[in-house]
Structures are given as structure tokens and as C-alpha cells.
Amino acid sequence: MPLTVEDVDRFEAFRPRLEAMAYRLLGSASEAEDVVQETFLRWQAADVERVEVPEAWLTKVLTNLCLNQLTSARARRETYVGQWLPEPLLAGDPMLGPADTAEQRDSVSYAVLTLLERLTPNERAVYVLREAFGYAHREIAGILDVTEAASQQIFHRAKRHVAAGKARAEVDEATARRVIDEFLAAATSGRTEPLVRLLTEDAVAIGDGGGKVPARARAFEGALAVAKFLRGMFRPGKAQRALAGGSVEMYATTVNGGPALLAVVDGRVFGITTLEITADGIAALRSQVNPDKLERATRQWAASDHGEPLVTLF
């Protein structure tokens, strides 16, 4: 039986929540859109008159599609060139979803999305459903076909794993912006020492080029190693300009709810670097330069009023 207008409207009203859920589960906006569309096709093929609670039915279908995707993604990422990082989303992107509570904001932060890659698919699903969307363990048990006690155990295990990988408490927005300004000044100074002073001793720098843009296969670890890498990246030269394809405009922005630097070349987002800033300094820099994962950000950037760049490189 074909869907009525009311059935389609009901799905569309729930689509933003489904997309936000799928993004947190998969770490990819493009894959999230595909999974939500597949969920709609399942809704279209279902006998919707027999579905008692449409939102619960749609959440269960979407979550299980994401679980299948996560299982196959693990195999694909074994052959991924270099480091794998999530697809970054600029402030205002509806796929970021609910941000009313600290838990909801934290669950979509770039640092936490990266940490979620360490979890099993079931752990990730329980963590997202509980932490970001407030589902009761009884509801999660029904979605995943596990017991309520098992859902509670999985959640506590997932939360421990995420907490163990997180940096120290982050700083407020004003402090973060000041650190970004100091970071840019230090990175363009041509000297290593100013950068070292801004980094924590155990700072790391990770880049995802997806095999399409050069990026180190392993993370840089330690303040000095990270500082030397950054000094080289920001040093003016023909090689850097050729790699970027022109002059690079640098902007301070907000990505996944946290501070970030955005590199733009001729209106195209060339790279996004999120900064994990703590009271002790910059603990991690995660750079997304895989062009496939920057298409959405480029579209959103082009449609926004972003003012003048902080600095133009090369």
C-alpha cells in the first residue's frame, strides 16, 4: 500500500533527528544521508498502518542499518590510506543535531567522534542512543534486541573507553579563541619554540588525506615533534603553494561545537583543523584534508558570511 501524504510528512518531520543520529553513529555526513534514505525506502515498503510507534520503528531500522554499515566500515578502514578521521561539520549544520545538554554537545565533538571509532558497533550504538538522544535502556534493549541489563553494561563500558581517551577539561570559548590567535602567530613565526610553549607535552597531530592529499600515515606525538611538523607546514614555499593549489586563507571557526582553523583556497575548503584545547595547552590537532570529506563544509562555507581571513599563507 503506497504511503499517504501524512505518512511521508511524518517521516520528513523525523528526518533531521535520524540524520543527526546516523552522523554520530557513522562519523560521516554522506553515509548518514544514504542510511536515512534507505530507512525511508524501508518505511515506504512497510505496512505503516500496523506500526504502533513510528519514531521507535524508524529508530530501530536506522540503528540496525548503521550497525551493518559500521561492521563493513571496519573492514574498509583496514585498507584506508593513512589515518581515518570523521567528516567535520561547521557550526549551524542541522546534522549536528540536539545540543541542549553538555552530553549532547560532547557526543558530537570531533574528539569524541574520533574516540567512538575505538568502540564496537554495539558499544557505539548504545553510547549514542543513551548519551546523545536520551533513550532509556529499556528502549535501547528493544532497538538492539538485547536485555536491559546488557544495554546498561554496554553503556558503562563504552563510557569508560571514551572517558579514558579524552583530554583534560577543555577551556571556555574566549580562551580557546585567544589560543587560536596565539597559535597562528606562533605557526607563522618560522620558529619552533613558540609552538612548543602552546602545546601539552603529550600533544598529538593527526591528518586524514584519504590517499588524495599527502598526510602522514602515523600521528606526530610529543610537543617538539608536533611543533616541528607545524613549522614546516606553515613555512612559505613553492611546495606548500603547489600542494594547496594557491594562496591559503585561514579562518577561525567552530567545527562540531569546538574551536577550529579552516583553510580556504579560491573559495574551496582545503582543510579543517580542530584544536583540542585544555588548561595545559593544545592537546591535539586533527586535520581533515581528504577532499571527499570537505564537500559539505565547502557548500556551507560558500553560503555563509565569514568575514576576512585571519591570515593569508603562501
Tab-separated table of C-alpha atoms in Angstrom:
chain	number	residue	atom	x	y	z
A	1	MET	CA	0.000	0.000	0.000
A	2	PRO	CA	1.527	3.346	-1.040
A	3	LEU	CA	2.383	5.920	1.601
A	4	THR	CA	-0.117	8.673	2.262
A	5	VAL	CA	0.906	12.319	2.391
A	6	GLU	CA	0.613	12.084	6.176
A	7	ASP	CA	2.992	9.092	6.257
A	8	VAL	CA	5.594	10.960	4.192
A	9	ASP	CA	5.193	14.094	6.318
A	10	ARG	CA	5.674	12.053	9.467
A	11	PHE	CA	8.943	10.669	8.146
A	12	GLU	CA	10.171	14.071	6.971
A	13	ALA	CA	9.420	15.583	10.365
A	14	PHE	CA	11.646	12.928	11.928
A	15	ARG	CA	14.363	13.055	9.247
A	16	PRO	CA	16.587	15.678	10.987
A	17	ARG	CA	16.739	13.536	14.137
A	18	LEU	CA	17.509	10.428	12.084
A	19	GLU	CA	20.299	12.253	10.222
A	20	ALA	CA	21.835	13.540	13.463
A	21	MET	CA	21.681	10.035	14.904
A	22	ALA	CA	23.236	8.430	11.822
A	23	TYR	CA	26.033	11.018	11.704
A	24	ARG	CA	27.026	10.292	15.297
A	25	LEU	CA	26.891	6.568	14.617
A	26	LEU	CA	28.906	6.678	11.389
A	27	GLY	CA	31.075	9.807	11.609
A	28	SER	CA	30.192	10.599	8.002
A	29	ALA	CA	27.542	13.039	6.789
A	30	SER	CA	27.359	11.499	3.303
A	31	GLU	CA	26.942	7.982	4.690
A	32	ALA	CA	24.364	9.284	7.166
A	33	GLU	CA	22.288	10.719	4.313
A	34	ASP	CA	22.447	7.393	2.465
A	35	VAL	CA	21.342	5.410	5.516
A	36	VAL	CA	18.449	7.783	6.207
A	37	GLN	CA	17.313	7.441	2.601
A	38	GLU	CA	17.452	3.646	2.926
A	39	THR	CA	15.364	3.972	6.089
A	40	PHE	CA	12.783	5.910	4.089
A	41	LEU	CA	12.686	3.132	1.488
A	42	ARG	CA	12.053	0.611	4.296
A	43	TRP	CA	9.285	2.887	5.603
A	44	GLN	CA	7.833	3.068	2.103
A	45	ALA	CA	7.774	-0.727	1.812
A	46	ALA	CA	6.334	-1.322	5.286
A	47	ASP	CA	2.718	-1.756	6.295
A	48	VAL	CA	2.796	1.525	8.189
A	49	GLU	CA	-0.773	1.167	9.445
A	50	ARG	CA	0.482	-1.655	11.669
A	51	VAL	CA	3.383	0.399	13.057
A	52	GLU	CA	2.248	1.490	16.519
A	53	VAL	CA	5.071	3.939	17.290
A	54	PRO	CA	6.609	5.231	14.031
A	55	GLU	CA	9.538	7.028	15.715
A	56	ALA	CA	10.578	3.863	17.557
A	57	TRP	CA	10.232	1.777	14.382
A	58	LEU	CA	12.307	4.226	12.341
A	59	THR	CA	14.989	4.469	15.042
A	60	LYS	CA	15.307	0.679	15.163
A	61	VAL	CA	15.593	0.387	11.374
A	62	LEU	CA	18.123	3.211	11.142
A	63	THR	CA	20.248	1.910	14.022
A	64	ASN	CA	20.447	-1.576	12.553
A	65	LEU	CA	21.352	-0.204	9.128
A	66	CYS	CA	24.118	1.796	10.814
A	67	LEU	CA	25.335	-1.293	12.683
A	68	ASN	CA	25.665	-3.111	9.359
A	69	GLN	CA	27.492	-0.118	7.920
A	70	LEU	CA	29.864	0.073	10.896
A	71	THR	CA	30.729	-3.614	10.586
A	72	SER	CA	31.595	-3.269	6.893
A	73	ALA	CA	33.328	0.069	7.526
A	74	ARG	CA	35.773	-1.626	9.889
A	75	ALA	CA	36.898	-3.879	7.074
A	76	ARG	CA	37.139	-0.954	4.624
A	77	ARG	CA	39.174	1.148	7.041
A	78	GLU	CA	41.775	-1.592	7.304
A	79	THR	CA	42.712	-0.688	3.730
A	80	TYR	CA	42.168	3.082	4.133
A	81	VAL	CA	45.250	5.077	3.217
A	82	GLY	CA	46.648	6.696	6.373
A	83	GLN	CA	44.661	7.859	9.375
A	84	TRP	CA	40.850	7.910	9.297
A	85	LEU	CA	39.082	10.917	10.823
A	86	PRO	CA	35.369	11.817	10.863
A	87	GLU	CA	33.771	14.218	8.411
A	88	PRO	CA	33.772	17.664	10.094
A	89	LEU	CA	30.619	19.780	10.261
A	90	LEU	CA	30.576	23.577	10.526
A	91	ALA	CA	28.507	25.416	13.135
A	92	GLY	CA	24.847	25.588	12.158
A	93	ASP	CA	24.799	22.336	10.232
A	94	PRO	CA	21.472	20.665	11.128
A	95	MET	CA	23.147	17.255	11.137
A	96	LEU	CA	24.899	18.218	14.371
A	97	GLY	CA	21.538	17.572	15.993
A	98	PRO	CA	20.484	18.328	19.568
A	99	ALA	CA	22.830	20.471	21.649
A	100	ASP	CA	20.727	21.288	24.697
A	101	THR	CA	22.826	19.370	27.210
A	102	ALA	CA	26.557	19.007	27.811
A	103	GLU	CA	26.270	15.301	26.966
A	104	GLN	CA	24.650	16.048	23.611
A	105	ARG	CA	27.271	18.641	22.708
A	106	ASP	CA	30.088	16.374	23.837
A	107	SER	CA	28.805	13.394	21.848
A	108	VAL	CA	29.238	15.233	18.555
A	109	SER	CA	32.586	16.877	19.356
A	110	TYR	CA	35.336	15.975	16.933
A	111	ALA	CA	37.453	14.464	19.698
A	112	VAL	CA	34.652	12.164	20.887
A	113	LEU	CA	33.635	11.156	17.343
A	114	THR	CA	37.254	10.116	16.804
A	115	LEU	CA	37.241	8.140	20.050
A	116	LEU	CA	33.987	6.399	19.102
A	117	GLU	CA	35.927	4.662	16.328
A	118	ARG	CA	37.574	2.553	19.040
A	119	LEU	CA	34.246	1.125	20.207
A	120	THR	CA	32.491	-1.950	18.893
A	121	PRO	CA	29.417	-1.203	16.764
A	122	ASN	CA	27.091	-2.183	19.645
A	123	GLU	CA	29.003	-0.032	22.132
A	124	ARG	CA	28.829	2.928	19.789
A	125	ALA	CA	25.106	2.472	19.209
A	126	VAL	CA	24.274	2.250	22.915
A	127	TYR	CA	26.513	5.225	23.740
A	128	VAL	CA	24.936	7.440	21.054
A	129	LEU	CA	21.346	6.446	21.782
A	130	ARG	CA	21.748	6.955	25.514
A	131	GLU	CA	24.177	9.881	25.754
A	132	ALA	CA	23.062	11.991	22.805
A	133	PHE	CA	19.377	11.151	22.453
A	134	GLY	CA	18.370	10.158	25.973
A	135	TYR	CA	16.823	6.787	25.188
A	136	ALA	CA	16.084	4.654	28.236
A	137	HIS	CA	17.921	1.342	28.463
A	138	ARG	CA	14.576	-0.416	28.102
A	139	GLU	CA	14.097	1.309	24.727
A	140	ILE	CA	17.689	0.629	23.637
A	141	ALA	CA	17.252	-3.035	24.543
A	142	GLY	CA	14.286	-3.197	22.171
A	143	ILE	CA	16.176	-1.430	19.391
A	144	LEU	CA	19.238	-3.697	19.613
A	145	ASP	CA	17.464	-6.907	20.671
A	146	VAL	CA	19.460	-7.236	23.891
A	147	THR	CA	18.403	-7.293	27.531
A	148	GLU	CA	18.050	-4.099	29.526
A	149	ALA	CA	20.886	-5.238	31.804
A	150	ALA	CA	23.107	-5.864	28.770
A	151	SER	CA	22.372	-2.361	27.472
A	152	GLN	CA	23.419	-0.869	30.816
A	153	GLN	CA	26.641	-2.895	30.858
A	154	ILE	CA	27.493	-1.970	27.267
A	155	PHE	CA	26.869	1.710	28.010
A	156	HIS	CA	29.095	1.781	31.099
A	157	ARG	CA	31.861	0.001	29.160
A	158	ALA	CA	31.583	2.423	26.227
A	159	LYS	CA	31.549	5.446	28.516
A	160	ARG	CA	34.695	4.205	30.270
A	161	HIS	CA	36.502	3.778	26.950
A	162	VAL	CA	35.546	7.287	25.811
A	163	ALA	CA	36.455	8.884	29.141
A	164	ALA	CA	39.847	7.160	29.160
A	165	GLY	CA	40.745	8.655	25.780
A	166	LYS	CA	39.583	12.208	26.399
A	167	ALA	CA	41.927	15.056	27.213
A	168	ARG	CA	41.727	17.111	30.362
A	169	ALA	CA	38.845	19.536	30.840
A	170	GLU	CA	38.579	21.950	27.929
A	171	VAL	CA	38.678	25.740	28.239
A	172	ASP	CA	35.942	28.302	27.603
A	173	GLU	CA	35.229	29.813	24.186
A	174	ALA	CA	37.017	33.127	24.810
A	175	THR	CA	40.180	31.369	25.968
A	176	ALA	CA	40.030	28.999	23.024
A	177	ARG	CA	39.870	31.935	20.579
A	178	ARG	CA	42.850	33.594	22.275
A	179	VAL	CA	44.832	30.356	21.973
A	180	ILE	CA	43.953	30.093	18.281
A	181	ASP	CA	45.255	33.621	17.663
A	182	GLU	CA	48.450	32.791	19.568
A	183	PHE	CA	48.753	29.516	17.678
A	184	LEU	CA	48.534	31.194	14.276
A	185	ALA	CA	51.114	33.787	15.305
A	186	ALA	CA	53.446	31.043	16.533
A	187	ALA	CA	52.899	28.796	13.493
A	188	THR	CA	53.732	31.614	11.065
A	189	SER	CA	56.736	32.861	13.060
A	190	GLY	CA	59.075	30.303	11.473
A	191	ARG	CA	60.251	29.233	14.936
A	192	THR	CA	59.624	26.061	16.896
A	193	GLU	CA	59.819	27.410	20.470
A	194	PRO	CA	56.585	29.471	20.453
A	195	LEU	CA	54.676	26.433	19.241
A	196	VAL	CA	56.172	24.137	21.870
A	197	ARG	CA	55.045	26.543	24.578
A	198	LEU	CA	51.435	26.334	23.353
A	199	LEU	CA	51.357	22.519	23.234
A	200	THR	CA	50.993	19.998	26.023
A	201	GLU	CA	53.977	17.678	26.472
A	202	ASP	CA	51.997	14.745	25.064
A	203	ALA	CA	50.351	16.670	22.230
A	204	VAL	CA	49.456	14.780	19.046
A	205	ALA	CA	48.827	15.860	15.448
A	206	ILE	CA	46.790	13.620	13.140
A	207	GLY	CA	45.910	14.150	9.481
A	208	ASP	CA	43.444	12.414	7.151
A	209	GLY	CA	44.248	12.783	3.457
A	210	GLY	CA	42.451	9.639	2.319
A	211	GLY	CA	45.289	8.954	-0.113
A	212	LYS	CA	44.236	12.008	-2.141
A	213	VAL	CA	46.201	14.670	-0.263
A	214	PRO	CA	49.579	13.882	1.322
A	215	ALA	CA	49.213	13.173	5.051
A	216	ARG	CA	51.469	11.259	7.412
A	217	ALA	CA	50.323	7.678	7.985
A	218	ARG	CA	51.157	7.883	11.689
A	219	ALA	CA	50.386	10.653	14.171
A	220	PHE	CA	53.072	13.060	15.337
A	221	GLU	CA	53.483	12.633	19.085
A	222	GLY	CA	55.055	14.968	21.645
A	223	ALA	CA	55.266	18.760	21.698
A	224	LEU	CA	58.583	19.047	19.882
A	225	ALA	CA	57.657	16.638	17.065
A	226	VAL	CA	54.298	18.346	16.551
A	227	ALA	CA	55.900	21.815	16.631
A	228	LYS	CA	58.498	20.865	14.002
A	229	PHE	CA	55.791	19.444	11.763
A	230	LEU	CA	53.650	22.579	12.101
A	231	ARG	CA	56.596	24.880	11.456
A	232	GLY	CA	57.229	23.055	8.193
A	233	MET	CA	53.567	23.127	7.197
A	234	PHE	CA	53.285	26.885	7.698
A	235	ARG	CA	56.662	27.787	6.157
A	236	PRO	CA	56.128	29.750	2.895
A	237	GLY	CA	57.361	27.909	-0.163
A	238	LYS	CA	56.536	26.712	-3.652
A	239	ALA	CA	55.861	23.163	-2.429
A	240	GLN	CA	53.191	24.286	0.050
A	241	ARG	CA	51.541	26.558	-2.505
A	242	ALA	CA	51.557	23.787	-5.121
A	243	LEU	CA	50.044	21.338	-2.633
A	244	ALA	CA	47.250	23.744	-1.729
A	245	GLY	CA	46.723	24.926	-5.305
A	246	GLY	CA	47.099	28.599	-4.449
A	247	SER	CA	47.181	31.046	-1.566
A	248	VAL	CA	45.546	29.743	1.612
A	249	GLU	CA	43.199	31.941	3.646
A	250	MET	CA	42.978	30.919	7.303
A	251	TYR	CA	39.841	31.489	9.373
A	252	ALA	CA	38.952	30.737	12.977
A	253	THR	CA	35.639	28.910	13.143
A	254	THR	CA	33.600	26.388	15.102
A	255	VAL	CA	33.516	22.771	13.961
A	256	ASN	CA	31.481	20.090	15.733
A	257	GLY	CA	30.974	22.543	18.561
A	258	GLY	CA	34.675	23.181	19.165
A	259	PRO	CA	37.438	25.586	18.042
A	260	ALA	CA	38.973	25.011	14.637
A	261	LEU	CA	41.041	26.581	11.880
A	262	LEU	CA	39.678	26.461	8.378
A	263	ALA	CA	41.928	26.729	5.302
A	264	VAL	CA	40.277	28.074	2.153
A	265	VAL	CA	41.737	28.164	-1.366
A	266	ASP	CA	39.753	30.055	-4.023
A	267	GLY	CA	36.526	29.617	-2.064
A	268	ARG	CA	37.074	25.895	-1.555
A	269	VAL	CA	37.655	24.447	1.896
A	270	PHE	CA	41.073	22.833	1.563
A	271	GLY	CA	41.464	21.689	5.156
A	272	ILE	CA	39.905	21.847	8.607
A	273	THR	CA	42.000	21.505	11.750
A	274	THR	CA	40.214	21.041	15.051
A	275	LEU	CA	42.120	22.004	18.191
A	276	GLU	CA	41.604	20.180	21.466
A	277	ILE	CA	42.480	22.949	23.913
A	278	THR	CA	42.899	22.269	27.622
A	279	ALA	CA	44.046	24.341	30.588
A	280	ASP	CA	47.539	22.888	29.968
A	281	GLY	CA	47.664	23.848	26.289
A	282	ILE	CA	46.759	22.344	22.919
A	283	ALA	CA	46.495	18.587	23.463
A	284	ALA	CA	45.559	17.501	19.938
A	285	LEU	CA	45.299	18.838	16.399
A	286	ARG	CA	43.197	16.793	13.984
A	287	SER	CA	43.361	17.867	10.339
A	288	GLN	CA	40.857	16.753	7.744
A	289	VAL	CA	42.224	17.334	4.218
A	290	ASN	CA	40.511	14.491	2.350
A	291	PRO	CA	38.524	16.467	-0.280
A	292	ASP	CA	35.701	13.912	-0.234
A	293	LYS	CA	35.058	14.756	3.417
A	294	LEU	CA	35.120	18.517	2.852
A	295	GLU	CA	32.461	18.881	0.148
A	296	ARG	CA	29.638	19.541	2.599
A	297	ALA	CA	31.748	22.051	4.540
A	298	THR	CA	32.650	23.837	1.292
A	299	ARG	CA	28.980	24.197	0.335
A	300	GLN	CA	28.088	25.521	3.764
A	301	TRP	CA	31.080	27.871	3.823
A	302	ALA	CA	30.177	29.319	0.433
A	303	ALA	CA	26.672	30.102	1.683
A	304	SER	CA	27.838	31.806	4.887
A	305	ASP	CA	29.112	35.279	5.775
A	306	HIS	CA	32.571	34.574	7.153
A	307	GLY	CA	34.334	37.943	7.078
A	308	GLU	CA	38.031	38.493	6.415
A	309	PRO	CA	40.690	35.785	6.934
A	310	LEU	CA	42.949	35.988	9.961
A	311	VAL	CA	45.974	35.459	7.745
A	312	THR	CA	46.802	34.511	4.128
A	313	LEU	CA	49.589	31.973	3.600
A	314	PHE	CA	51.954	31.291	0.710
